[in-house]
Short mmCIF file of C-alpha atoms in Angstrom, two decimals:
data_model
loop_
_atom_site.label_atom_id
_atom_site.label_comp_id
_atom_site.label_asym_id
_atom_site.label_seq_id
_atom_site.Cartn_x
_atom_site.Cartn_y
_atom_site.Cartn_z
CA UNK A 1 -2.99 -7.27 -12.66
CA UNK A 2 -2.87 -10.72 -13.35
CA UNK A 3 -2.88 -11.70 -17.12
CA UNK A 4 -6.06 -13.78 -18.34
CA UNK A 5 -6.23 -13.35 -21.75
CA UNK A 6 -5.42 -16.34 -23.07
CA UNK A 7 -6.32 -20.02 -22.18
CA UNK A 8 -2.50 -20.66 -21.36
CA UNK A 9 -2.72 -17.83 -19.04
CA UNK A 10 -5.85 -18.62 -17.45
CA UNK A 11 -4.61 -22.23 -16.75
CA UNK A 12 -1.28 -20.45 -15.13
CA UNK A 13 -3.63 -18.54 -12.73
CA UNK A 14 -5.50 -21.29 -11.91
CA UNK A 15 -2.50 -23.30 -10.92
CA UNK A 16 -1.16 -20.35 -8.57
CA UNK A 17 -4.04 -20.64 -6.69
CA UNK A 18 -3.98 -24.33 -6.48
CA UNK A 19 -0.51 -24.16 -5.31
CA UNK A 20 -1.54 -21.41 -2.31
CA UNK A 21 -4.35 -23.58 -1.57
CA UNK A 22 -2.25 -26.57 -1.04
CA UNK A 23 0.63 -24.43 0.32
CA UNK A 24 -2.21 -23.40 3.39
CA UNK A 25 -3.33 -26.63 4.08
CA UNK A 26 0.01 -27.94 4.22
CA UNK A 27 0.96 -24.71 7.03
CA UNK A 28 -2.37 -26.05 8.83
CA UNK A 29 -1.15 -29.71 8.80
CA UNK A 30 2.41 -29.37 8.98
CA UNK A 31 3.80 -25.37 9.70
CA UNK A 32 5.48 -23.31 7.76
CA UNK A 33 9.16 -24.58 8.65
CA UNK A 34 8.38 -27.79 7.49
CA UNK A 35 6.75 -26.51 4.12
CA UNK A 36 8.04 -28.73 1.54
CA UNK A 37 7.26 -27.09 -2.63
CA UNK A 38 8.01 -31.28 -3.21
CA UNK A 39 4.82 -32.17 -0.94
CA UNK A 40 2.93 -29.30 -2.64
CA UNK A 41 3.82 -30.41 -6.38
CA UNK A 42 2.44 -34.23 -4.94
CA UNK A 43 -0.96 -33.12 -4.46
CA UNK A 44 -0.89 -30.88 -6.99
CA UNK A 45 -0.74 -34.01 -9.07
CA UNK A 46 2.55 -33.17 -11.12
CA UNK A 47 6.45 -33.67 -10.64
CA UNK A 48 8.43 -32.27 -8.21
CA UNK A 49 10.58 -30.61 -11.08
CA UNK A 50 7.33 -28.83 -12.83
CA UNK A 51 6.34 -26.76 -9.78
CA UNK A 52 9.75 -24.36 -9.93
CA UNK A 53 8.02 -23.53 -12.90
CA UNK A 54 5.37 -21.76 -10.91
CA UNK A 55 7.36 -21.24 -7.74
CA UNK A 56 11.13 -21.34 -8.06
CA UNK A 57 11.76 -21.76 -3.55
CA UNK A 58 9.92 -22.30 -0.38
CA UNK A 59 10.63 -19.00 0.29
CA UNK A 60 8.52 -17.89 -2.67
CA UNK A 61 5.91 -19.60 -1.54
CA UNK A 62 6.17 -18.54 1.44
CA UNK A 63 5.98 -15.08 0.65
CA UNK A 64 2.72 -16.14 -1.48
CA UNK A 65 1.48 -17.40 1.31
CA UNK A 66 1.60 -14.15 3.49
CA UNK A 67 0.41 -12.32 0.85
CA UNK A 68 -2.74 -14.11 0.45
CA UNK A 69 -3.47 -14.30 4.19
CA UNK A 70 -2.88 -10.09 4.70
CA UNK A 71 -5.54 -10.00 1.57
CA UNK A 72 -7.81 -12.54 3.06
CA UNK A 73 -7.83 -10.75 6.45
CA UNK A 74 -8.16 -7.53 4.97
CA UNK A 75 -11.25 -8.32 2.50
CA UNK A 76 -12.91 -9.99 5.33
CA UNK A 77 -12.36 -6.57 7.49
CA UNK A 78 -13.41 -4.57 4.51
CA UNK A 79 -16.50 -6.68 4.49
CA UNK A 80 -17.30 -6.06 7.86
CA UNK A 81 -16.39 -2.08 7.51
CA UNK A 82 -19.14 -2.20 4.74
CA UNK A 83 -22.27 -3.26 7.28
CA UNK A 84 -21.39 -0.15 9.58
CA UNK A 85 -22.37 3.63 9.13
CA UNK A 86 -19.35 5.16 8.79
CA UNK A 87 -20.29 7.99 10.97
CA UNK A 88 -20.15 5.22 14.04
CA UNK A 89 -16.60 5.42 14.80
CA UNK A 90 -16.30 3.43 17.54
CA UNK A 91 -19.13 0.90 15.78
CA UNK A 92 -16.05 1.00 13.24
CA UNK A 93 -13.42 -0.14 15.23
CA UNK A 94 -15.26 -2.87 16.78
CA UNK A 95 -15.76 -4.34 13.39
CA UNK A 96 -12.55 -4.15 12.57
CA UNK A 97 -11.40 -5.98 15.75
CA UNK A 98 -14.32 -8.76 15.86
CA UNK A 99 -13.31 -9.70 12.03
CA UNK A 100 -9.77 -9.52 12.98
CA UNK A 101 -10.33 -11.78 15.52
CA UNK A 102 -13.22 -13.92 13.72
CA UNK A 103 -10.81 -14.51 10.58
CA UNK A 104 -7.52 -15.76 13.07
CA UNK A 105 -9.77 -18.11 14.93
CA UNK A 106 -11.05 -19.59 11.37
CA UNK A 107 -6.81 -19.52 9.95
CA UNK A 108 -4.99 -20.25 13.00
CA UNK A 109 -2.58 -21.61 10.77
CA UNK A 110 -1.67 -18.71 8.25
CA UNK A 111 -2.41 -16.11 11.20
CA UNK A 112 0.49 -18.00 13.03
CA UNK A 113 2.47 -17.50 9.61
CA UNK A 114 2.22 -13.96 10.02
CA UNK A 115 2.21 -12.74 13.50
CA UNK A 116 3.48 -15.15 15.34
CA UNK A 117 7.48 -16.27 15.57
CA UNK A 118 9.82 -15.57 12.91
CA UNK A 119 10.76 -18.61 10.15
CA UNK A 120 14.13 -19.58 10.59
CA UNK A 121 16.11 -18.67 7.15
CA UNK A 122 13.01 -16.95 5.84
CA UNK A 123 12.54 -12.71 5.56
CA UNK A 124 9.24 -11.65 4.06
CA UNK A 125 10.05 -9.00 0.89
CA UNK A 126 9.08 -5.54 1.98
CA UNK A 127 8.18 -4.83 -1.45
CA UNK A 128 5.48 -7.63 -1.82
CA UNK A 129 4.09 -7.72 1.78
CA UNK A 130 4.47 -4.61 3.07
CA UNK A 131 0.82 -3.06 1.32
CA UNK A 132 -1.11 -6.18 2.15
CA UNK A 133 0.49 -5.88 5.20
CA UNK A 134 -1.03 -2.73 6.37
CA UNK A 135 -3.91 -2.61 5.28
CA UNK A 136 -6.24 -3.91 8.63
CA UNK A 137 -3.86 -1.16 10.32
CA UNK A 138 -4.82 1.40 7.04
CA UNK A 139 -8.48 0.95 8.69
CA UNK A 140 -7.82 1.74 11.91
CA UNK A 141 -5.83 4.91 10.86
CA UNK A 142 -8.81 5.69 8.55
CA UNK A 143 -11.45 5.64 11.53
CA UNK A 144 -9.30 7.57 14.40
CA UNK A 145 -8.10 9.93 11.37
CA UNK A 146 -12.12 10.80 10.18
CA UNK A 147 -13.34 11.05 14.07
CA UNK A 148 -10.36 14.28 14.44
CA UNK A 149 -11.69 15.28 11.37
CA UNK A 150 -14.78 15.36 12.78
CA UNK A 151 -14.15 16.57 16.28
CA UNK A 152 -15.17 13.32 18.27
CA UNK A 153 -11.76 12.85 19.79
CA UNK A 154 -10.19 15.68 22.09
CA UNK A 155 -6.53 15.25 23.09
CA UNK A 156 -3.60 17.40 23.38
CA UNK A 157 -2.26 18.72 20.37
CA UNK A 158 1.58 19.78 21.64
CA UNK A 159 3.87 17.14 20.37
CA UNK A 160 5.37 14.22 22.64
CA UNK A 161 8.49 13.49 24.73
CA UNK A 162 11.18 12.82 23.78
CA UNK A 163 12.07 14.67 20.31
CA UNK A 164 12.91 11.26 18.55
CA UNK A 165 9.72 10.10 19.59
CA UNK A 166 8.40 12.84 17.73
CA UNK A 167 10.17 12.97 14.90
CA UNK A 168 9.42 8.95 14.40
CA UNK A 169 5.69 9.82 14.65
CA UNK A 170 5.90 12.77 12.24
CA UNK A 171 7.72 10.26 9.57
CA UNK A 172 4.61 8.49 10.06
CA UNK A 173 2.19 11.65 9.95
CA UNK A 174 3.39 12.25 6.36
CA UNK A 175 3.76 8.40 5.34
CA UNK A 176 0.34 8.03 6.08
CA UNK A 177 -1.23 11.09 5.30
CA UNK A 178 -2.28 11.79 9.10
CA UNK A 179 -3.77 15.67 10.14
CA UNK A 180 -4.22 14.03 13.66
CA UNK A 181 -1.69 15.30 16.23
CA UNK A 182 0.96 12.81 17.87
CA UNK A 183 -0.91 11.99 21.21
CA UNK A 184 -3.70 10.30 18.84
CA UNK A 185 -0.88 8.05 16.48
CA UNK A 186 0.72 7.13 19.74
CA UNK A 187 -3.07 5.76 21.28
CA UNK A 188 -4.14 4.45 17.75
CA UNK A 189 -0.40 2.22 17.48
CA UNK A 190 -0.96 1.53 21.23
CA UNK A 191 -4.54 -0.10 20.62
CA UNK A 192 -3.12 -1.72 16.89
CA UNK A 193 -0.98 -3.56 19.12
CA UNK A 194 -3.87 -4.23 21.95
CA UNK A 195 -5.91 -5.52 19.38
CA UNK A 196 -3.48 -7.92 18.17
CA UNK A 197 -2.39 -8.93 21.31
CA UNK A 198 -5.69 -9.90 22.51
CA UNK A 199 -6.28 -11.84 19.37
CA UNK A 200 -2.62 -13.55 19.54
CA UNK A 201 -3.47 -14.37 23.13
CA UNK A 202 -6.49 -16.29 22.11
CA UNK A 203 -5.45 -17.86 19.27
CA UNK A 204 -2.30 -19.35 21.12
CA UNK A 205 -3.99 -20.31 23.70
CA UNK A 206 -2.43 -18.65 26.54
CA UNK A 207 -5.70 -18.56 28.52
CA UNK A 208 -5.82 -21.99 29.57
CA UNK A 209 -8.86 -24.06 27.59
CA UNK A 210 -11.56 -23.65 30.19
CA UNK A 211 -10.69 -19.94 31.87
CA UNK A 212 -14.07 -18.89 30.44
CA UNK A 213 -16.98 -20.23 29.12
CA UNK A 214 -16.51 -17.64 26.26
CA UNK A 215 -13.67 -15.89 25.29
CA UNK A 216 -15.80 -14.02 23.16
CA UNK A 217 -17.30 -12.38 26.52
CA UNK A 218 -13.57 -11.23 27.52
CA UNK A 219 -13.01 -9.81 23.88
CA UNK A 220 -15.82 -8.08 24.07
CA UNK A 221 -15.05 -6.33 26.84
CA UNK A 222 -11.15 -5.54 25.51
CA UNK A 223 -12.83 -4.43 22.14
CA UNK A 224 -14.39 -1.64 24.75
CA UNK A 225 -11.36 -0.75 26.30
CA UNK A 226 -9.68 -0.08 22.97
CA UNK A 227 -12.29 2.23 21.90
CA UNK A 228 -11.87 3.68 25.36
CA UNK A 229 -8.40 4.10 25.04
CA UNK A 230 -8.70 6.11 21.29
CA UNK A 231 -10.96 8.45 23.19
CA UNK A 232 -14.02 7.38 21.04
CA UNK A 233 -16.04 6.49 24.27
#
């Protein structure tokens, strides 16, 4: 928890988030290999020295950076969880994809930051990003995990070929606190991916600017094929 007690305090927070707001619209305007802490200390209005008080590399801010856009994308899915019965598990889903997809058309800019190509020089700390970094996936597990609890979802219980296959998906089981049996983790991490991909897709895009008059329409109709695919239909 952030520390607020104080006026000195207070005025440390409120710098951090200055310095993440410039650090974004610099990624929009400029990407994140050319992020420069000297062009972020410039609008920031103070000397290029001062702002290794607050952030000592572009790698820490960097790694700011991706924090703040897994919570951003995560609230907003939360958000959109909170508008759906929670018995409506494939209503669920389709939240979570349509604000997944609502919130990277809105950031192209920090969703590019974290899914699309690596930063040359640059590895994100497992320890910082890691829980932001799961939770959109966290929701997804939630929802297929409470429709086996509930008996929507019928697949094959016996565990999958080949054993390492298994064993990876059992690590993951107990990680993740999952009763579910292995065929639905392998569907669930096979729409995850889906989902992302149809989002990355547009995003990019890799359709071509006037494929369709919506792309909307086509997500849509993916968003139904992932549900589908979980064995929610």
């Amino acid at each position: 928890m952030v520390d607020t007690s104080t006026p000195r305090a207070r005025a440390r927070e409120q710098t951090m988030r200055d310095i993440v707001r410039i650090g974004r619209a610099h990624l929009a305007t400029d990407g994140a290999a050319a992020l420069s802490l000297r062009a972020v200390a410039r609008d920031l209005g103070i000397v290029s020295s001062a702002v290794y008080r607050y952030v000592a590399s572009r790698d820490e801010l960097l790694t700011l950076l991706v924090v703040d856009g897994y919570d951003e994308l995560g609230d907003a899915v939360d958000t959109a969880l909170g508008k759906v019965d929670r018995q409506d598990f494939a209503g669920r889903t389709k939240a979570i994809g349509r604000a997944v997809r609502a919130w990277a058309l809105a950031e192209p800019a920090t969703y590019a930051l974290l899914f699309g190509s690596p930063i040359p020089g640059y590895e994100a700390p497992a320890e910082q990003t890691t829980g932001p970094g799961v939770r959109v996936v966290g929701r997804l597990v939630e929802v297929w995990e409470d429709a086996w609890r509930a008996g929507v979802i019928a697949v094959d219980e016996a565990p999958l070929k080949p054993r390492r296959l298994t064993r990876d998906l059992a690590r993951l089981r107990k990680e993740g606190g999952i009763s579910a049996p292995d065929a639905l983790v392998a569907r669930g991490l096979f729409a995850w991916a889906a989902l992302f991909g149809c989002v990355t897709w547009e995003v990019f895009g890799q359709y071509g600017s006037a494929t369709f008059a919506d792309p909307a329409d086509l997500f849509e109709q993916h968003l139904t094929a992932l549900v589908e695919s979980v064995g929610l239909a």
